[in-house]
Coordinates of C-alpha atoms in Angstrom, one line a residue:
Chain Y
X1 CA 153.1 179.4 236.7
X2 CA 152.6 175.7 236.6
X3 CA 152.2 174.2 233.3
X4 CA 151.8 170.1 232.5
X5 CA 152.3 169.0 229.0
X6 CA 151.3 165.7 227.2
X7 CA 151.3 165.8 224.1
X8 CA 150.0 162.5 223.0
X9 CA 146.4 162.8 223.3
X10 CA 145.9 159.2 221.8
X11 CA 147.8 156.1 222.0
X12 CA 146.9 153.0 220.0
X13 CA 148.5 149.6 220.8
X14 CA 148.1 145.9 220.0
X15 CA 147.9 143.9 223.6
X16 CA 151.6 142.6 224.7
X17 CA 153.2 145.8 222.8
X18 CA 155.2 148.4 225.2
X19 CA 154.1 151.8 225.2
X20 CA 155.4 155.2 226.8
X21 CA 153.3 158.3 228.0
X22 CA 154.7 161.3 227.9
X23 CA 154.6 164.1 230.3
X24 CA 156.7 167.5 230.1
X25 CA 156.4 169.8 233.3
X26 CA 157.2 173.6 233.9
X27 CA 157.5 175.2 237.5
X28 CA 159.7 177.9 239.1
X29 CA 159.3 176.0 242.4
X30 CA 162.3 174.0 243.8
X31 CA 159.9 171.6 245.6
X32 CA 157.3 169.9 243.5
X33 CA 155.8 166.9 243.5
X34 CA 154.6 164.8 240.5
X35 CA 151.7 162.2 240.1
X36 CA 150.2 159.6 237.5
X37 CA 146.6 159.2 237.8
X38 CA 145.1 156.7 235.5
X39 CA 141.1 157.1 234.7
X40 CA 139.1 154.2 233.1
X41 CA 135.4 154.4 231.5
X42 CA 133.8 154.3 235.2
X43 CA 135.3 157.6 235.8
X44 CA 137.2 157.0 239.1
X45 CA 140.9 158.9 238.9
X46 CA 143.1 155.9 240.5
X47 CA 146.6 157.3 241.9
X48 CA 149.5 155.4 240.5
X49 CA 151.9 157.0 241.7
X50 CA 154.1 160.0 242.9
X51 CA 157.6 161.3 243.0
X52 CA 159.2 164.7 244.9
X53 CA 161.4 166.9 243.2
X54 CA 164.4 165.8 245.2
X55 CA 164.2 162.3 244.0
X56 CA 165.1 160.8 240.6
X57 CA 164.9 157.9 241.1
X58 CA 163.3 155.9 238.5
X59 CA 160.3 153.6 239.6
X60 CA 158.9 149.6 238.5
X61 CA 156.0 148.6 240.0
X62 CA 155.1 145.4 237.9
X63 CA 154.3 146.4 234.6
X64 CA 154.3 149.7 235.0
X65 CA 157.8 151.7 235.3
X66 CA 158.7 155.9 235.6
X67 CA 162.0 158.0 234.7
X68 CA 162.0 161.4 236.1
X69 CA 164.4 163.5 234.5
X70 CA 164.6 167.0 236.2
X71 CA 167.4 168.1 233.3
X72 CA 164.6 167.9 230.9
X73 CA 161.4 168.3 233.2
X74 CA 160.1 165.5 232.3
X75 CA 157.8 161.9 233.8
X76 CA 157.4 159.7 231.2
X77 CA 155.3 156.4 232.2
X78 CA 156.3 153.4 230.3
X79 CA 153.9 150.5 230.8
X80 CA 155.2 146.6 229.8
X81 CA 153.1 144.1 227.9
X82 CA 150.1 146.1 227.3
X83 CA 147.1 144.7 228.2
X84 CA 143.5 145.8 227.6
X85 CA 142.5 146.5 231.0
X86 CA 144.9 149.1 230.7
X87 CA 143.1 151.4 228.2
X88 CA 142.4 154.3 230.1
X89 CA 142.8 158.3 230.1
X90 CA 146.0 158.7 232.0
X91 CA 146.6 162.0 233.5
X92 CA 150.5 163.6 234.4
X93 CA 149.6 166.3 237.3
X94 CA 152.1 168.4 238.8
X95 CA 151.5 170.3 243.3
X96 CA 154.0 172.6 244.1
X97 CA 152.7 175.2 247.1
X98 CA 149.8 177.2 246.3
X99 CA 149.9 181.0 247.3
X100 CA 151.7 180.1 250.4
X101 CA 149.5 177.3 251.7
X102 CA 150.0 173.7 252.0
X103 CA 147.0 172.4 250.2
X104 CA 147.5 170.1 247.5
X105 CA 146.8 172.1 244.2
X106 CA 146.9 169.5 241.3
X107 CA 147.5 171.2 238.0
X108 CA 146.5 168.2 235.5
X109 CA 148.0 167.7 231.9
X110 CA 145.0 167.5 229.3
X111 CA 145.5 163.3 229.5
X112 CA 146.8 160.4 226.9
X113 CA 143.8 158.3 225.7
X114 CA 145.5 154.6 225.7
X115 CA 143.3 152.0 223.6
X116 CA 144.3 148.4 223.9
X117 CA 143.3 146.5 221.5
X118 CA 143.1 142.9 221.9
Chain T
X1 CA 135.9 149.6 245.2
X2 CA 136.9 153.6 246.2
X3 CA 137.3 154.7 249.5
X4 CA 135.8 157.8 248.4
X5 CA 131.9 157.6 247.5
X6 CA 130.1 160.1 245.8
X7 CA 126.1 159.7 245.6
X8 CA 124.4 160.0 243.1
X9 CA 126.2 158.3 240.3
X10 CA 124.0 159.8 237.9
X11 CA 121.7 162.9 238.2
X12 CA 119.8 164.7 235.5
X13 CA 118.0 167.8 236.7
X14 CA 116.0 170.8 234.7
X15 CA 117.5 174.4 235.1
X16 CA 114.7 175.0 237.8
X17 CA 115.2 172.2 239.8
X18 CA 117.7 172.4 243.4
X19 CA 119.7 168.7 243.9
X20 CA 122.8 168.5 245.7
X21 CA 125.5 166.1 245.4
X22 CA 127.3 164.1 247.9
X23 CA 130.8 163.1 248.7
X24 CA 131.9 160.9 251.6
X25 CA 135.1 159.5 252.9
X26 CA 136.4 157.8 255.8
X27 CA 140.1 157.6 255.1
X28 CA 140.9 160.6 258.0
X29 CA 141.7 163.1 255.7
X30 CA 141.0 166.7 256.6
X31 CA 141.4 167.9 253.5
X32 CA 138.1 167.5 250.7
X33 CA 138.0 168.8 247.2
X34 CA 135.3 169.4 244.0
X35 CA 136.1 169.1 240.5
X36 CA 134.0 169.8 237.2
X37 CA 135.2 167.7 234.2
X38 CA 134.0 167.9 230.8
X39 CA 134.5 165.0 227.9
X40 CA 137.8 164.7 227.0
X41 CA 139.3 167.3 229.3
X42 CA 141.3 167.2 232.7
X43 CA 138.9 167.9 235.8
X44 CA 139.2 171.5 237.1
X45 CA 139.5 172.3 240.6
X46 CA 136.3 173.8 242.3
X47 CA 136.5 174.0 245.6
X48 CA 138.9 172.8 248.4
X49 CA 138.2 172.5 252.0
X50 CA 140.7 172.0 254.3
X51 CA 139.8 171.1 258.4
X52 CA 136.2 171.4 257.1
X53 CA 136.6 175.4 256.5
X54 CA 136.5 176.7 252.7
X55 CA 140.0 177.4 251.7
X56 CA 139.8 177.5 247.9
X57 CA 137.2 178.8 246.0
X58 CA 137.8 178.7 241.8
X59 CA 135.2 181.5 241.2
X60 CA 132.7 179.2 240.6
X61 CA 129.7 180.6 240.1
X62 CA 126.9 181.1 243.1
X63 CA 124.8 178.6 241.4
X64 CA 127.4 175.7 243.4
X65 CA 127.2 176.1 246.9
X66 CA 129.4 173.7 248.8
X67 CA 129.1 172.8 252.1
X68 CA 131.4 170.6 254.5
X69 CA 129.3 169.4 257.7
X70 CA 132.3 167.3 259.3
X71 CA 135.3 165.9 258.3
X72 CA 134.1 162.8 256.8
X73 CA 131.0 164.4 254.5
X74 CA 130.8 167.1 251.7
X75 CA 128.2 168.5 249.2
X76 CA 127.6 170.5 246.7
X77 CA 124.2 172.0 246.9
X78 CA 123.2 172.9 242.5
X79 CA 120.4 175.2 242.0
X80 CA 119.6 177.1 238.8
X81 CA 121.9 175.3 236.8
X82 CA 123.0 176.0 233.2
X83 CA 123.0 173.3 230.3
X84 CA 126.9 173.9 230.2
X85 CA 127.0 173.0 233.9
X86 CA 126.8 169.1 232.4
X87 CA 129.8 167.8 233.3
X88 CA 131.0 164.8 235.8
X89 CA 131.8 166.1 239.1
X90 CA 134.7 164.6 241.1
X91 CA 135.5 164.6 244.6
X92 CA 138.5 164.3 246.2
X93 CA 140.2 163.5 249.5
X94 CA 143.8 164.6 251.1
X95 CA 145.4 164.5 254.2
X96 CA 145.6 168.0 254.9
X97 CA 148.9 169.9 255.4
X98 CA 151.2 168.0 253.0
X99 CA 151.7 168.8 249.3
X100 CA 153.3 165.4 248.6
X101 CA 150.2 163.7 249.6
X102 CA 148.0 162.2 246.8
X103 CA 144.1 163.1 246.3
X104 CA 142.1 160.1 246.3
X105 CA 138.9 160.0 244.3
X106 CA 135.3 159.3 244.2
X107 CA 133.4 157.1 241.1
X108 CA 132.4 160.9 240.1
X109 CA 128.5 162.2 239.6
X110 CA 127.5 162.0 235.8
X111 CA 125.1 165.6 235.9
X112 CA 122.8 166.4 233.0
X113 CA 121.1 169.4 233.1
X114 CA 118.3 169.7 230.5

């Protein structure tokens, strides 16, 4: 079974502070895939980003950065100099093949709350 | 602004009442998806259609009837709906045939059901 775990339902930080999201993942599946969608009062899930199994490499897109770490299942999501735009619900979701198909099952953590505060 | 547009934004119906909500994309993906989400909880999957036939359906009950007249539109027909059936209602868009593709989402419809 597929399982996403974040275990920080809210986050609290003063603008220009770092902050880190974490996201702890179980599957049996050798090839997974794992995504970051950040969702803001409006509603709208906004894909940040995604990362296969077979790469661990970490990630920096401007302010934003990942480390994938298959030893300990996990995709934390670090973001740099918080602003407020940035407080959002931020969901860790997890595909791997779905009863044999190829359709993109997301299995969604329950989501971080991040407030920044100004 | 989203590539995905969902119509209407808000809704609010009686329990009698048959509305149906609508989801359309023009990215090319053959792949279309409904989600229910309650306050402070992930969305849960629905229904998925894949090359405009039903692949998935999350044993939702009859009350949701989807329907996927050609790549580009879906809806979700509501009738008889439940006060617990409040929820925003996402849709979602894939290319089809790829697990490491991401879903991309609509604004959502905000449903009330009094």
């Amino acid at each position: 079974a597929q399982k996403v775990t974040q275990a920080q339902t809210e986050i609290s930080v003063v603008e220009k502070e770092d902050v880190t999201l974490d996201c702890v993942y179980e599957t049996r599946d050798t090839t997974y895939y794992l995504f970051w969608y950040k969702q803001p009062p409006s509603g709208e899930l906004v894909f940040l980003i995604r990362r296969n199994s077979f790469d661990e490499q970490n990630e920096i897109s401007g302010r934003y950065s990942w480390n994938f770490q298959k030893s300990t299942s996990s995709f934390n999501f670090t973001i740099t100099a918080s602003q407020v735009v940035d407080s959002a619900v931020y969901f860790c979701a997890l595909t791997s093949p779905d009863r044999g198909s190829t359709l993109g099952r997301l299995y969604f953590g329950r989501g971080t709350q991040l407030t920044v505060w100004p | 602004d989203t590539e995905v547009t969902q119509t209407p934004k808000h809704l609010v119906m009686g329990m009698t009442n048959k509305k149906s909500l609508k989801c359309e994309q023009h990215m090319g993906h053959r792949a279309m998806y409904w989600y229910k989400q309650k306050a402070k909880k992930p969305p849960e999957l629905m229904f998925v259609y894949s090359y405009e036939k039903l692949s998935i359906n999350e044993s939702v009950p009859s009350r949701f009837s989807p329907e996927c007249p050609n790549s580009s539109l879906l809806n979700l027909h509501l009738h008889a709906l439940q006060p617990e059936d409040s929820a925003l209602y996402l849709c979602a868009s894939s290319h089809a045939g790829s697990l490491n593709q991401p879903q991309h989402f609509g604004d959502g419809t905000r449903l009330s059901i009094l």
